[in-house]
Short mmCIF file of C-alpha atoms in Angstrom, two decimals:
data_model
loop_
_atom_site.label_atom_id
_atom_site.label_comp_id
_atom_site.label_asym_id
_atom_site.label_seq_id
_atom_site.Cartn_x
_atom_site.Cartn_y
_atom_site.Cartn_z
CA MET A 665 105.18 151.99 184.97
CA THR A 666 102.89 150.18 187.36
CA ALA A 667 100.65 147.24 186.59
CA VAL A 668 97.57 149.31 187.44
CA PHE A 669 98.57 152.01 184.97
CA THR A 670 99.17 149.38 182.30
CA LEU A 671 95.77 147.78 182.90
CA GLN A 672 94.01 151.15 182.80
CA THR A 673 95.73 152.03 179.53
CA LEU A 674 94.84 148.65 178.03
CA LEU A 675 91.22 149.02 179.13
CA PHE A 676 90.98 152.53 177.69
CA THR A 677 92.49 151.40 174.40
CA THR A 678 90.10 148.46 174.21
CA LEU A 679 87.05 150.62 174.88
CA LEU A 680 88.23 153.17 172.31
CA THR A 681 88.73 150.46 169.69
CA VAL A 682 85.29 148.98 170.37
CA ARG A 683 83.68 152.41 170.07
CA VAL A 684 85.39 153.05 166.74
CA LYS A 685 84.26 149.68 165.37
CA VAL A 686 80.70 150.28 166.55
CA GLU A 687 80.65 153.66 164.80
CA GLU A 688 82.00 152.04 161.62
CA SER A 689 79.27 149.40 161.80
CA LYS A 690 76.61 152.11 162.16
CA GLY A 691 78.06 153.97 159.19
CA LYS A 692 78.02 150.86 156.99
CA ALA A 693 74.54 149.79 158.06
#
């Protein structure tokens, strides 16, 4: 496992989490 792969995975996970939270906020609003 390379550092680049780890960073890309972390970035993808972060973006996915943010998107989910944004969708939840829209649903609650």
